[in-house]
PDB file of C-alpha atoms in Angstrom:
ATOM      1  CA  MET A   1       0.000   0.000   0.000  1.00 53.00           C
ATOM      2  CA  SER A   2       1.437   3.394  -0.930  1.00 53.00           C
ATOM      3  CA  VAL A   3       2.182   6.097   1.594  1.00 49.00           C
ATOM      4  CA  GLN A   4      -0.400   8.336  -0.053  1.00 50.00           C
ATOM      5  CA  HIS A   5      -3.057   5.609   0.297  1.00 51.00           C
ATOM      6  CA  LYS A   6      -2.224   5.151   4.004  1.00 47.00           C
ATOM      7  CA  LYS A   7      -2.694   8.876   4.616  1.00 46.00           C
ATOM      8  CA  GLU A   8      -6.076   8.828   2.883  1.00 48.00           C
ATOM      9  CA  LYS A   9      -7.196   5.702   4.741  1.00 49.00           C
ATOM     10  CA  SER A  10      -6.339   7.058   8.184  1.00 47.00           C
ATOM     11  CA  GLY A  11      -7.849  10.415   7.366  1.00 50.00           C
ATOM     12  CA  ARG A  12      -4.863  12.349   8.792  1.00 48.00           C
ATOM     13  CA  ASN A  13      -1.223  12.974   8.136  1.00 50.00           C
ATOM     14  CA  PRO A  14       1.027  11.061  10.622  1.00 45.00           C
ATOM     15  CA  GLU A  15       3.482  13.969  10.649  1.00 46.00           C
ATOM     16  CA  GLN A  16       0.747  16.415  11.671  1.00 47.00           C
ATOM     17  CA  GLY A  17      -0.398  14.114  14.474  1.00 44.00           C
ATOM     18  CA  ALA A  18       3.092  13.867  15.899  1.00 43.00           C
ATOM     19  CA  SER A  19       3.472  17.637  15.935  1.00 42.00           C
ATOM     20  CA  GLN A  20       0.473  17.940  18.244  1.00 44.00           C
ATOM     21  CA  PHE A  21       2.456  16.259  21.028  1.00 40.00           C
ATOM     22  CA  LYS A  22       5.639  18.340  20.717  1.00 46.00           C
ATOM     23  CA  GLN A  23       6.601  20.302  23.819  1.00 46.00           C
ATOM     24  CA  PRO A  24       6.952  24.086  23.458  1.00 47.00           C
ATOM     25  CA  SER A  25      10.522  24.893  22.416  1.00 50.00           C
ATOM     26  CA  ASN A  26      10.627  28.093  24.493  1.00 50.00           C
ATOM     27  CA  PRO A  27       9.063  27.495  27.918  1.00 53.00           C
ATOM     28  CA  ARG A  28       8.538  30.485  30.168  1.00 58.00           C
ATOM     29  CA  VAL A  29      11.554  31.877  32.034  1.00 61.00           C
ATOM     30  CA  LEU A  30      10.697  31.657  35.725  1.00 76.00           C
ATOM     31  CA  VAL A  31      13.305  33.969  37.282  1.00 81.00           C
ATOM     32  CA  GLN A  32      13.231  37.761  37.207  1.00 82.00           C
ATOM     33  CA  SER A  33      15.956  40.412  36.921  1.00 81.00           C
ATOM     34  CA  GLY A  34      17.230  41.418  40.351  1.00 82.00           C
ATOM     35  CA  GLN A  35      16.331  38.073  41.933  1.00 87.00           C
ATOM     36  CA  ILE A  36      19.027  36.448  44.086  1.00 89.00           C
ATOM     37  CA  VAL A  37      19.149  32.680  43.599  1.00 91.00           C
ATOM     38  CA  ALA A  38      21.376  29.706  44.339  1.00 93.00           C
ATOM     39  CA  GLY A  39      22.596  27.161  41.814  1.00 93.00           C
ATOM     40  CA  ARG A  40      25.285  24.696  40.784  1.00 94.00           C
ATOM     41  CA  VAL A  41      28.033  24.903  38.167  1.00 93.00           C
ATOM     42  CA  ILE A  42      27.270  22.597  35.218  1.00 94.00           C
ATOM     43  CA  GLY A  43      29.842  23.706  32.631  1.00 90.00           C
ATOM     44  CA  PHE A  44      31.970  26.442  31.115  1.00 88.00           C
ATOM     45  CA  ILE A  45      32.107  28.662  28.038  1.00 86.00           C
ATOM     46  CA  THR A  46      35.584  28.656  26.461  1.00 83.00           C
ATOM     47  CA  ASN A  47      37.418  30.820  23.957  1.00 76.00           C
ATOM     48  CA  GLU A  48      36.991  29.642  20.354  1.00 74.00           C
ATOM     49  CA  ARG A  49      40.700  30.060  19.607  1.00 75.00           C
ATOM     50  CA  ASN A  50      41.978  28.867  22.976  1.00 72.00           C
ATOM     51  CA  ARG A  51      39.828  26.093  24.438  1.00 69.00           C
ATOM     52  CA  SER A  52      41.786  26.136  27.685  1.00 70.00           C
ATOM     53  CA  LYS A  53      40.710  29.725  28.435  1.00 74.00           C
ATOM     54  CA  ARG A  54      37.355  30.044  30.171  1.00 77.00           C
ATOM     55  CA  GLU A  55      35.101  32.970  29.314  1.00 82.00           C
ATOM     56  CA  GLY A  56      32.085  32.139  31.438  1.00 87.00           C
ATOM     57  CA  VAL A  57      30.314  29.732  33.752  1.00 90.00           C
ATOM     58  CA  LEU A  58      27.101  27.821  33.050  1.00 93.00           C
ATOM     59  CA  ILE A  59      24.878  27.491  36.109  1.00 93.00           C
ATOM     60  CA  ARG A  60      21.785  25.407  36.783  1.00 93.00           C
ATOM     61  CA  LEU A  61      19.627  27.526  39.074  1.00 92.00           C
ATOM     62  CA  GLU A  62      17.647  25.954  41.895  1.00 89.00           C
ATOM     63  CA  ASN A  63      14.385  26.319  39.923  1.00 86.00           C
ATOM     64  CA  GLY A  64      15.799  24.439  36.933  1.00 87.00           C
ATOM     65  CA  GLU A  65      16.661  27.408  34.732  1.00 88.00           C
ATOM     66  CA  ARG A  66      20.088  27.551  33.100  1.00 89.00           C
ATOM     67  CA  ALA A  67      22.070  30.797  33.459  1.00 92.00           C
ATOM     68  CA  LEU A  68      25.294  32.161  32.018  1.00 91.00           C
ATOM     69  CA  MET A  69      27.751  34.166  34.125  1.00 90.00           C
ATOM     70  CA  ARG A  70      30.416  35.930  32.056  1.00 87.00           C
ATOM     71  CA  ALA A  71      33.981  36.369  33.308  1.00 82.00           C
ATOM     72  CA  ASN A  72      33.503  40.065  34.018  1.00 78.00           C
ATOM     73  CA  GLN A  73      30.650  39.237  36.421  1.00 82.00           C
ATOM     74  CA  VAL A  74      32.691  36.902  38.649  1.00 82.00           C
ATOM     75  CA  GLY A  75      33.697  38.432  41.985  1.00 75.00           C
ATOM     76  CA  GLY A  76      35.786  41.580  41.488  1.00 59.00           C
ATOM     77  CA  ALA A  77      36.458  43.816  38.515  1.00 50.00           C
ATOM     78  CA  TYR A  78      39.232  41.801  36.821  1.00 52.00           C
ATOM     79  CA  PRO A  79      38.295  38.226  37.747  1.00 50.00           C
ATOM     80  CA  GLU A  80      39.367  36.267  34.644  1.00 51.00           C
ATOM     81  CA  SER A  81      41.812  34.191  36.672  1.00 56.00           C
ATOM     82  CA  ARG A  82      39.120  33.620  39.336  1.00 67.00           C
ATOM     83  CA  LEU A  83      37.167  31.499  36.858  1.00 75.00           C
ATOM     84  CA  GLU A  84      39.664  28.732  37.565  1.00 77.00           C
ATOM     85  CA  ARG A  85      38.333  28.364  41.104  1.00 78.00           C
ATOM     86  CA  PHE A  86      35.041  26.931  39.806  1.00 86.00           C
ATOM     87  CA  ARG A  87      34.549  23.177  39.558  1.00 89.00           C
ATOM     88  CA  PRO A  88      31.542  21.199  38.284  1.00 91.00           C
ATOM     89  CA  ASN A  89      28.786  20.922  40.929  1.00 92.00           C
ATOM     90  CA  ASP A  90      30.170  23.846  42.959  1.00 92.00           C
ATOM     91  CA  ARG A  91      27.374  25.731  44.699  1.00 92.00           C
ATOM     92  CA  VAL A  92      27.099  29.436  43.826  1.00 90.00           C
ATOM     93  CA  ARG A  93      24.893  32.355  44.802  1.00 90.00           C
ATOM     94  CA  VAL A  94      24.164  34.889  42.053  1.00 90.00           C
ATOM     95  CA  GLU A  95      21.918  37.782  41.108  1.00 88.00           C
ATOM     96  CA  VAL A  96      19.890  37.523  37.894  1.00 89.00           C
ATOM     97  CA  THR A  97      20.742  40.477  35.622  1.00 84.00           C
ATOM     98  CA  VAL A  98      19.058  39.656  32.282  1.00 81.00           C
ATOM     99  CA  THR A  99      16.105  37.456  31.338  1.00 78.00           C
ATOM    100  CA  ASP A 100      14.819  36.916  27.788  1.00 73.00           C
ATOM    101  CA  GLU A 101      11.709  34.757  27.652  1.00 63.00           C
ATOM    102  CA  GLY A 102      11.698  34.604  23.840  1.00 61.00           C
ATOM    103  CA  GLN A 103      15.217  33.152  23.639  1.00 61.00           C
ATOM    104  CA  ARG A 104      14.995  31.462  27.051  1.00 65.00           C
ATOM    105  CA  ARG A 105      18.185  33.234  28.088  1.00 76.00           C
ATOM    106  CA  VAL A 106      19.219  34.084  31.644  1.00 89.00           C
ATOM    107  CA  LYS A 107      22.357  35.977  32.655  1.00 88.00           C
ATOM    108  CA  ALA A 108      23.675  36.139  36.205  1.00 89.00           C
ATOM    109  CA  SER A 109      26.248  38.067  38.220  1.00 86.00           C
ATOM    110  CA  GLU A 110      28.281  37.213  41.289  1.00 86.00           C
ATOM    111  CA  ARG A 111      30.065  40.563  41.183  1.00 80.00           C
ATOM    112  CA  MET A 112      27.012  42.582  42.233  1.00 79.00           C
ATOM    113  CA  LEU A 113      26.557  40.577  45.431  1.00 83.00           C
ATOM    114  CA  TYR A 114      30.308  40.625  46.021  1.00 81.00           C
ATOM    115  CA  PHE A 115      30.404  44.419  45.746  1.00 83.00           C
ATOM    116  CA  ASP A 116      27.454  44.883  48.099  1.00 81.00           C
ATOM    117  CA  GLU A 117      29.221  42.787  50.751  1.00 82.00           C
ATOM    118  CA  VAL A 118      32.483  44.701  50.292  1.00 85.00           C
ATOM    119  CA  ALA A 119      30.714  48.063  50.458  1.00 85.00           C
ATOM    120  CA  ALA A 120      29.186  47.123  53.819  1.00 84.00           C
ATOM    121  CA  GLN A 121      32.669  46.373  55.183  1.00 84.00           C
ATOM    122  CA  LEU A 122      34.027  49.683  53.892  1.00 85.00           C
ATOM    123  CA  ALA A 123      31.417  51.904  55.535  1.00 79.00           C
ATOM    124  CA  ASP A 124      34.146  53.768  57.446  1.00 77.00           C
ATOM    125  CA  GLY A 125      36.707  53.684  54.639  1.00 84.00           C
ATOM    126  CA  LEU A 126      40.114  52.023  54.554  1.00 86.00           C
ATOM    127  CA  ARG A 127      43.476  53.718  54.839  1.00 84.00           C
ATOM    128  CA  ASN A 128      46.822  53.099  53.095  1.00 85.00           C
ATOM    129  CA  VAL A 129      45.616  50.497  50.609  1.00 90.00           C
ATOM    130  CA  SER A 130      47.913  49.207  47.875  1.00 90.00           C
ATOM    131  CA  GLY A 131      46.810  49.510  44.263  1.00 91.00           C
ATOM    132  CA  VAL A 132      48.029  49.895  40.701  1.00 92.00           C
ATOM    133  CA  CYS A 133      46.979  52.500  38.125  1.00 93.00           C
ATOM    134  CA  VAL A 134      45.135  50.801  35.243  1.00 92.00           C
ATOM    135  CA  ASN A 135      43.846  53.866  33.383  1.00 91.00           C
ATOM    136  CA  LYS A 136      43.657  57.664  33.576  1.00 90.00           C
ATOM    137  CA  ASN A 137      41.924  60.575  31.894  1.00 84.00           C
ATOM    138  CA  ARG A 138      41.421  64.298  32.444  1.00 79.00           C
ATOM    139  CA  THR A 139      39.138  63.817  35.438  1.00 80.00           C
ATOM    140  CA  GLY A 140      40.972  61.180  37.427  1.00 86.00           C
ATOM    141  CA  VAL A 141      42.725  57.834  37.734  1.00 91.00           C
ATOM    142  CA  LEU A 142      41.343  54.285  37.858  1.00 91.00           C
ATOM    143  CA  VAL A 143      43.140  52.122  40.417  1.00 92.00           C
ATOM    144  CA  LYS A 144      42.921  48.360  40.836  1.00 89.00           C
ATOM    145  CA  ILE A 145      43.199  47.413  44.525  1.00 90.00           C
ATOM    146  CA  THR A 146      45.929  44.790  45.069  1.00 87.00           C
ATOM    147  CA  THR A 147      45.974  44.543  48.868  1.00 86.00           C
ATOM    148  CA  PRO A 148      44.366  41.283  50.080  1.00 80.00           C
ATOM    149  CA  GLY A 149      41.290  42.315  51.999  1.00 82.00           C
ATOM    150  CA  PRO A 150      37.674  43.431  51.563  1.00 82.00           C
ATOM    151  CA  ALA A 151      38.385  45.555  48.452  1.00 86.00           C
ATOM    152  CA  TYR A 152      40.832  43.180  46.770  1.00 82.00           C
ATOM    153  CA  ASN A 153      40.513  43.035  42.967  1.00 78.00           C
ATOM    154  CA  LEU A 154      38.018  45.912  42.750  1.00 84.00           C
ATOM    155  CA  ILE A 155      38.455  49.130  40.785  1.00 86.00           C
ATOM    156  CA  GLY A 156      38.490  52.550  42.450  1.00 89.00           C
ATOM    157  CA  LEU A 157      38.179  56.022  40.967  1.00 89.00           C
ATOM    158  CA  MET A 158      40.513  58.700  42.306  1.00 87.00           C
ATOM    159  CA  HIS A 159      39.102  62.015  41.120  1.00 83.00           C
ATOM    160  CA  VAL A 160      41.457  64.940  40.570  1.00 79.00           C
ATOM    161  CA  SER A 161      39.666  66.762  43.416  1.00 72.00           C
ATOM    162  CA  ASN A 162      41.021  64.122  45.827  1.00 76.00           C
ATOM    163  CA  MET A 163      44.620  65.020  44.986  1.00 76.00           C
ATOM    164  CA  LEU A 164      46.690  67.765  46.537  1.00 62.00           C
ATOM    165  CA  GLU A 165      47.088  69.450  43.159  1.00 62.00           C
ATOM    166  CA  SER A 166      46.245  68.645  39.541  1.00 59.00           C
ATOM    167  CA  ALA A 167      49.954  68.126  38.861  1.00 62.00           C
ATOM    168  CA  SER A 168      49.793  65.019  41.063  1.00 73.00           C
ATOM    169  CA  MET A 169      47.772  63.244  38.375  1.00 77.00           C
ATOM    170  CA  GLN A 170      50.284  64.175  35.693  1.00 79.00           C
ATOM    171  CA  ARG A 171      52.986  62.318  37.615  1.00 83.00           C
ATOM    172  CA  ILE A 172      50.961  59.104  37.886  1.00 88.00           C
ATOM    173  CA  GLN A 173      51.726  56.572  35.147  1.00 89.00           C
ATOM    174  CA  ILE A 174      49.853  53.473  33.929  1.00 92.00           C
ATOM    175  CA  ASN A 175      50.928  50.345  35.888  1.00 92.00           C
ATOM    176  CA  GLN A 176      52.378  52.518  38.653  1.00 91.00           C
ATOM    177  CA  ASN A 177      51.960  51.212  42.203  1.00 90.00           C
ATOM    178  CA  LEU A 178      50.067  53.584  44.499  1.00 89.00           C
ATOM    179  CA  SER A 179      49.118  53.899  48.148  1.00 88.00           C
ATOM    180  CA  VAL A 180      45.581  55.259  48.443  1.00 90.00           C
ATOM    181  CA  ASP A 181      42.744  55.764  50.906  1.00 88.00           C
ATOM    182  CA  ILE A 182      39.344  54.215  50.177  1.00 90.00           C
ATOM    183  CA  VAL A 183      36.898  56.972  51.076  1.00 86.00           C
ATOM    184  CA  SER A 184      33.691  55.084  50.265  1.00 84.00           C
ATOM    185  CA  ALA A 185      32.128  52.412  48.064  1.00 85.00           C
ATOM    186  CA  THR A 186      29.510  53.647  45.613  1.00 79.00           C
ATOM    187  CA  VAL A 187      26.721  51.077  45.375  1.00 73.00           C
ATOM    188  CA  ASP A 188      24.422  51.623  42.414  1.00 68.00           C
ATOM    189  CA  ARG A 189      23.446  49.778  39.241  1.00 62.00           C
ATOM    190  CA  GLN A 190      25.493  51.944  36.900  1.00 64.00           C
ATOM    191  CA  ASN A 191      28.698  52.875  38.762  1.00 69.00           C
ATOM    192  CA  ARG A 192      29.835  50.259  41.259  1.00 75.00           C
ATOM    193  CA  LEU A 193      33.170  51.865  42.132  1.00 80.00           C
ATOM    194  CA  LEU A 194      35.331  52.639  45.108  1.00 88.00           C
ATOM    195  CA  ARG A 195      35.968  56.345  45.691  1.00 88.00           C
ATOM    196  CA  LEU A 196      39.645  56.939  46.421  1.00 89.00           C
ATOM    197  CA  SER A 197      42.032  59.655  47.563  1.00 84.00           C
ATOM    198  CA  LEU A 198      45.828  59.784  47.682  1.00 81.00           C
ATOM    199  CA  ALA A 199      46.928  58.650  51.142  1.00 67.00           C
ATOM    200  CA  SER A 200      50.063  60.773  50.824  1.00 60.00           C
ATOM    201  CA  VAL A 201      48.021  63.980  50.498  1.00 55.00           C
ATOM    202  CA  ASN A 202      45.767  63.567  53.520  1.00 62.00           C
ATOM    203  CA  PRO A 203      47.847  65.144  56.327  1.00 68.00           C
ATOM    204  CA  ARG A 204      44.724  66.533  58.013  1.00 74.00           C
ATOM    205  CA  ARG A 205      43.468  63.087  58.931  1.00 74.00           C
ATOM    206  CA  GLN A 206      46.845  62.077  60.365  1.00 72.00           C
ATOM    207  CA  ASP A 207      46.942  65.283  62.400  1.00 84.00           C
ATOM    208  CA  ILE A 208      43.444  64.652  63.790  1.00 87.00           C
ATOM    209  CA  GLU A 209      44.307  61.046  64.688  1.00 82.00           C
ATOM    210  CA  ASP A 210      47.396  62.301  66.566  1.00 84.00           C
ATOM    211  CA  ARG A 211      45.408  64.945  68.500  1.00 91.00           C
ATOM    212  CA  PHE A 212      42.340  62.783  69.177  1.00 91.00           C
ATOM    213  CA  PRO A 213      43.455  59.186  69.799  1.00 88.00           C
ATOM    214  CA  VAL A 214      40.908  56.428  70.334  1.00 86.00           C
ATOM    215  CA  GLY A 215      39.409  56.561  73.833  1.00 88.00           C
ATOM    216  CA  VAL A 216      40.016  60.247  74.561  1.00 92.00           C
ATOM    217  CA  GLU A 217      37.117  62.101  76.216  1.00 93.00           C
ATOM    218  CA  VAL A 218      35.732  65.167  74.401  1.00 94.00           C
ATOM    219  CA  HIS A 219      32.870  67.633  74.732  1.00 93.00           C
ATOM    220  CA  ALA A 220      31.059  68.367  71.454  1.00 94.00           C
ATOM    221  CA  ARG A 221      27.907  70.289  70.565  1.00 93.00           C
ATOM    222  CA  ILE A 222      25.254  69.201  68.091  1.00 92.00           C
ATOM    223  CA  VAL A 223      25.260  71.308  64.908  1.00 92.00           C
ATOM    224  CA  LYS A 224      23.150  69.195  62.545  1.00 90.00           C
ATOM    225  CA  VAL A 225      20.688  66.294  62.722  1.00 87.00           C
ATOM    226  CA  LEU A 226      21.136  63.763  59.893  1.00 85.00           C
ATOM    227  CA  ASP A 227      18.958  60.788  58.962  1.00 81.00           C
ATOM    228  CA  ASP A 228      20.916  58.257  61.026  1.00 80.00           C
ATOM    229  CA  ALA A 229      23.466  60.329  62.939  1.00 85.00           C
ATOM    230  CA  PHE A 230      24.173  63.611  64.716  1.00 89.00           C
ATOM    231  CA  GLU A 231      26.839  65.925  63.340  1.00 92.00           C
ATOM    232  CA  LEU A 232      28.762  67.582  66.153  1.00 93.00           C
ATOM    233  CA  GLN A 233      31.574  70.105  66.444  1.00 94.00           C
ATOM    234  CA  LEU A 234      34.440  70.501  68.892  1.00 94.00           C
ATOM    235  CA  LYS A 235      35.781  73.828  70.161  1.00 89.00           C
ATOM    236  CA  GLY A 236      38.512  73.660  67.533  1.00 88.00           C
ATOM    237  CA  LYS A 237      35.812  73.400  64.829  1.00 88.00           C
ATOM    238  CA  GLU A 238      36.614  69.727  64.091  1.00 91.00           C
ATOM    239  CA  LEU A 239      33.586  67.846  62.762  1.00 92.00           C
ATOM    240  CA  CYS A 240      32.334  64.679  64.473  1.00 93.00           C
ATOM    241  CA  LEU A 241      29.666  62.027  63.890  1.00 90.00           C
ATOM    242  CA  LEU A 242      27.605  60.208  66.495  1.00 89.00           C
ATOM    243  CA  PRO A 243      25.139  57.445  65.443  1.00 87.00           C
ATOM    244  CA  LYS A 244      21.587  58.129  66.589  1.00 85.00           C
ATOM    245  CA  THR A 245      21.425  54.650  68.106  1.00 85.00           C
ATOM    246  CA  GLU A 246      23.907  55.848  70.746  1.00 85.00           C
ATOM    247  CA  LEU A 247      21.224  58.174  72.154  1.00 84.00           C
ATOM    248  CA  ASP A 248      18.146  55.952  71.918  1.00 79.00           C
ATOM    249  CA  ASN A 249      17.566  56.042  75.691  1.00 79.00           C
ATOM    250  CA  LEU A 250      17.609  59.853  75.883  1.00 78.00           C
ATOM    251  CA  ASP A 251      14.667  62.221  75.446  1.00 76.00           C
ATOM    252  CA  PRO A 252      14.670  63.339  71.757  1.00 72.00           C
ATOM    253  CA  GLU A 253      13.479  66.817  72.776  1.00 72.00           C
ATOM    254  CA  SER A 254      16.663  67.296  74.819  1.00 76.00           C
ATOM    255  CA  LEU A 255      18.868  66.694  71.763  1.00 80.00           C
ATOM    256  CA  GLY A 256      18.404  69.915  69.834  1.00 82.00           C
ATOM    257  CA  LEU A 257      21.020  72.085  68.172  1.00 88.00           C
ATOM    258  CA  ASP A 258      23.863  73.471  70.351  1.00 88.00           C
ATOM    259  CA  VAL A 259      23.317  70.805  73.033  1.00 90.00           C
ATOM    260  CA  SER A 260      26.717  69.777  74.423  1.00 91.00           C
ATOM    261  CA  LEU A 261      27.550  66.117  75.175  1.00 91.00           C
ATOM    262  CA  LYS A 262      30.424  64.273  76.830  1.00 92.00           C
ATOM    263  CA  LEU A 263      31.610  61.569  74.431  1.00 93.00           C
ATOM    264  CA  TYR A 264      34.581  59.333  73.540  1.00 92.00           C
ATOM    265  CA  VAL A 265      36.555  59.099  70.300  1.00 91.00           C
ATOM    266  CA  THR A 266      36.314  55.733  68.526  1.00 86.00           C
ATOM    267  CA  GLY A 267      38.291  56.638  65.395  1.00 82.00           C
ATOM    268  CA  VAL A 268      38.693  58.990  62.419  1.00 80.00           C
ATOM    269  CA  ASP A 269      37.196  58.134  59.023  1.00 74.00           C
ATOM    270  CA  ALA A 270      38.869  58.624  55.631  1.00 61.00           C
ATOM    271  CA  ARG A 271      37.409  62.134  55.335  1.00 70.00           C
ATOM    272  CA  GLY A 272      38.969  63.290  58.605  1.00 78.00           C
ATOM    273  CA  VAL A 273      35.661  63.235  60.522  1.00 85.00           C
ATOM    274  CA  ILE A 274      35.966  62.139  64.160  1.00 90.00           C
ATOM    275  CA  LEU A 275      33.731  59.195  65.121  1.00 88.00           C
ATOM    276  CA  LEU A 276      32.234  59.304  68.601  1.00 90.00           C
ATOM    277  CA  SER A 277      30.461  57.095  71.122  1.00 90.00           C
ATOM    278  CA  ARG A 278      28.848  57.557  74.544  1.00 87.00           C
ATOM    279  CA  THR A 279      30.853  54.662  75.965  1.00 84.00           C
ATOM    280  CA  MET A 280      34.597  54.232  76.353  1.00 77.00           C
ATOM    281  CA  PRO A 281      35.895  51.925  73.548  1.00 67.00           C
ATOM    282  CA  LEU A 282      37.662  48.790  74.690  1.00 54.00           C
TER     283      LEU A 282
END
């Protein structure tokens, strides 16, 4: 019996019947951008010319989706060598950055979570950190932090305003080793950078640390009320900060401007602001 006769006898085309049972080729992507999820390493993306060089990590998320994490999204800012630390079945924690339901594509980042954790540790800055200049332009210098620690392998921006004079930037060369202060960590979706200053041009902070060592008792008056802290001033006009949590057990109405308090120095931040507490530091 011919194939054509079989089709006519059955009243349907076998190929059409089979297509009715095919699963959708593009099932819905279940994760959303910004979602933090766990997963396991299932493979690697390698360079077409050099198969031994990894360019990304393939991850099976806990909900079954497959995600790609590129090299520039692993840990710090220049993490290509860090890709070697991954092994199949390693557990990872990532943030979803891109989802495309049409192409069933998910991209993930470990760097965003890494930076958030580092930024929390650098709330009070970090002094005399080692780094190397990786780029420069008219507005400032980009420095890769090389000191092992919370900012290791991240990039910081040292703006010309954080140098003693504009000529300081002219003397800095690419690949030059530098000693810098980390003033703060900028946490946002566009510019996840460390803000730096030259440690060698911050004599004011050193002077304040020498005059107000940790544990010394001072009297300071309130000059400004911030969202989470009080800004105070000493007789010598030095600025101080006191967290509001330090005064939770006091009457808020008694803490107006020009009120004087007896406090203790707990340190000096990267900006030269004296940090205070109501209790003597250990």
